[in-house]
């Protein structure tokens, strides 16, 4: 089957309804477009587990905070189609803002889905106030529109993955969330649509983020489990042009901070290089 692009909710619903009647399973890969190999790996995974793969491409205005990069976020639907098709995607759902939020000018009128405050007042949610409300709201809408059996999310946005898994459990969505590994450039840099903003010079500084995480992992593997010591090692590996926002050690299942590395500890960071905000993380094992 070749790729089709659908822009209207009603049209997508009808197509999905037909597939469901035929007993076909559906996997959804929600994205904001500007697709790279990381997205492609999610799509390949989705294609391998379901009969029909839907990828949404929608730059979601309500998950951007004031002053963030909503306006300049790359919109590259033509090249996205090529990536999606090569990964076996059957349908790209690319709605307009008006299609998703017909009354966005009256933001206060919008019904929102919000994760618990104590899980958003940490890490990315701390500096991006309201971001995860915007994410959960759009993901809920996409789940209701597409009604997938599976939804694939990358582990790069580890706090997002954790909150989506929790939302699905708390709100009883009949959807299996499939976490997919973070994908890196050969240099170690985690793939991100925002890497496009980096100059060559900034890219060199950005490389120190993964370098710091790898140094932490090596030390942890060598038996140093105290997160304070690992934190200090991380700091010493960061380039002077990196402005660290956070470097945290949390439990994979609870997202509570840990002082000692235990089974499945996530070491996650966010940092700015110039005006580009980047995130990365690594899973530490005992
Ligand atoms: O991870 C992203 O790209 C976005 O947060 C998502 C899940 C597509 C919601 O807009």
GROMACS .gro file of N, CA, C and O and ligand atoms in nm, residues 30-32 60 63 135 138-139 153 157 160, ligand 1:
model
   54
   30UNK      N    1   0.298   0.933   1.699
   30UNK     CA    2   0.274   1.078   1.702
   30UNK      C    3   0.406   1.153   1.683
   30UNK      O    4   0.505   1.121   1.750
   31UNK      N    5   0.409   1.250   1.593
   31UNK     CA    6   0.531   1.330   1.573
   31UNK      C    7   0.493   1.476   1.546
   31UNK      O    8   0.377   1.506   1.518
   32UNK      N    9   0.595   1.560   1.551
   32UNK     CA   10   0.575   1.699   1.508
   32UNK      C   11   0.645   1.722   1.375
   32UNK      O   12   0.674   1.835   1.337
   60UNK      N   13   0.232   2.104   1.749
   60UNK     CA   14   0.122   2.128   1.843
   60UNK      C   15   0.141   2.260   1.919
   60UNK      O   16   0.224   2.266   2.010
   63UNK      N   17   0.174   2.298   2.321
   63UNK     CA   18   0.280   2.243   2.406
   63UNK      C   19   0.405   2.331   2.406
   63UNK      O   20   0.505   2.296   2.467
  135UNK      N   21   0.108   1.843   2.573
  135UNK     CA   22   0.141   1.713   2.513
  135UNK      C   23   0.028   1.614   2.541
  135UNK      O   24  -0.022   1.547   2.451
  138UNK      N   25  -0.291   1.689   2.335
  138UNK     CA   26  -0.288   1.654   2.192
  138UNK      C   27  -0.279   1.502   2.174
  138UNK      O   28  -0.341   1.446   2.083
  139UNK      N   29  -0.205   1.436   2.260
  139UNK     CA   30  -0.193   1.290   2.247
  139UNK      C   31  -0.329   1.224   2.275
  139UNK      O   32  -0.370   1.131   2.206
  153UNK      N   33   0.646   0.561   2.122
  153UNK     CA   34   0.708   0.685   2.170
  153UNK      C   35   0.856   0.660   2.194
  153UNK      O   36   0.895   0.554   2.245
  157UNK      N   37   1.254   1.144   2.475
  157UNK     CA   38   1.168   1.229   2.558
  157UNK      C   39   1.119   1.142   2.675
  157UNK      O   40   1.004   1.102   2.681
  160UNK      N   41   0.830   1.258   2.896
  160UNK     CA   42   0.707   1.247   2.817
  160UNK      C   43   0.659   1.102   2.812
  160UNK      O   44   0.541   1.073   2.833
  287LIG     O1   45   0.738   1.403   2.102
  287LIG     C1   46   0.680   1.482   2.024
  287LIG     O2   47   0.723   1.505   1.912
  287LIG     C2   48   0.553   1.550   2.070
  287LIG     O3   49   0.561   1.588   2.203
  287LIG     C3   50   0.425   1.468   2.045
  287LIG     C4   51   0.424   1.340   2.127
  287LIG     C5   52   0.416   1.434   1.897
  287LIG     C6   53   0.302   1.548   2.082
  287LIG     O4   54   0.291   1.665   2.007
   0.00000   0.00000   0.00000
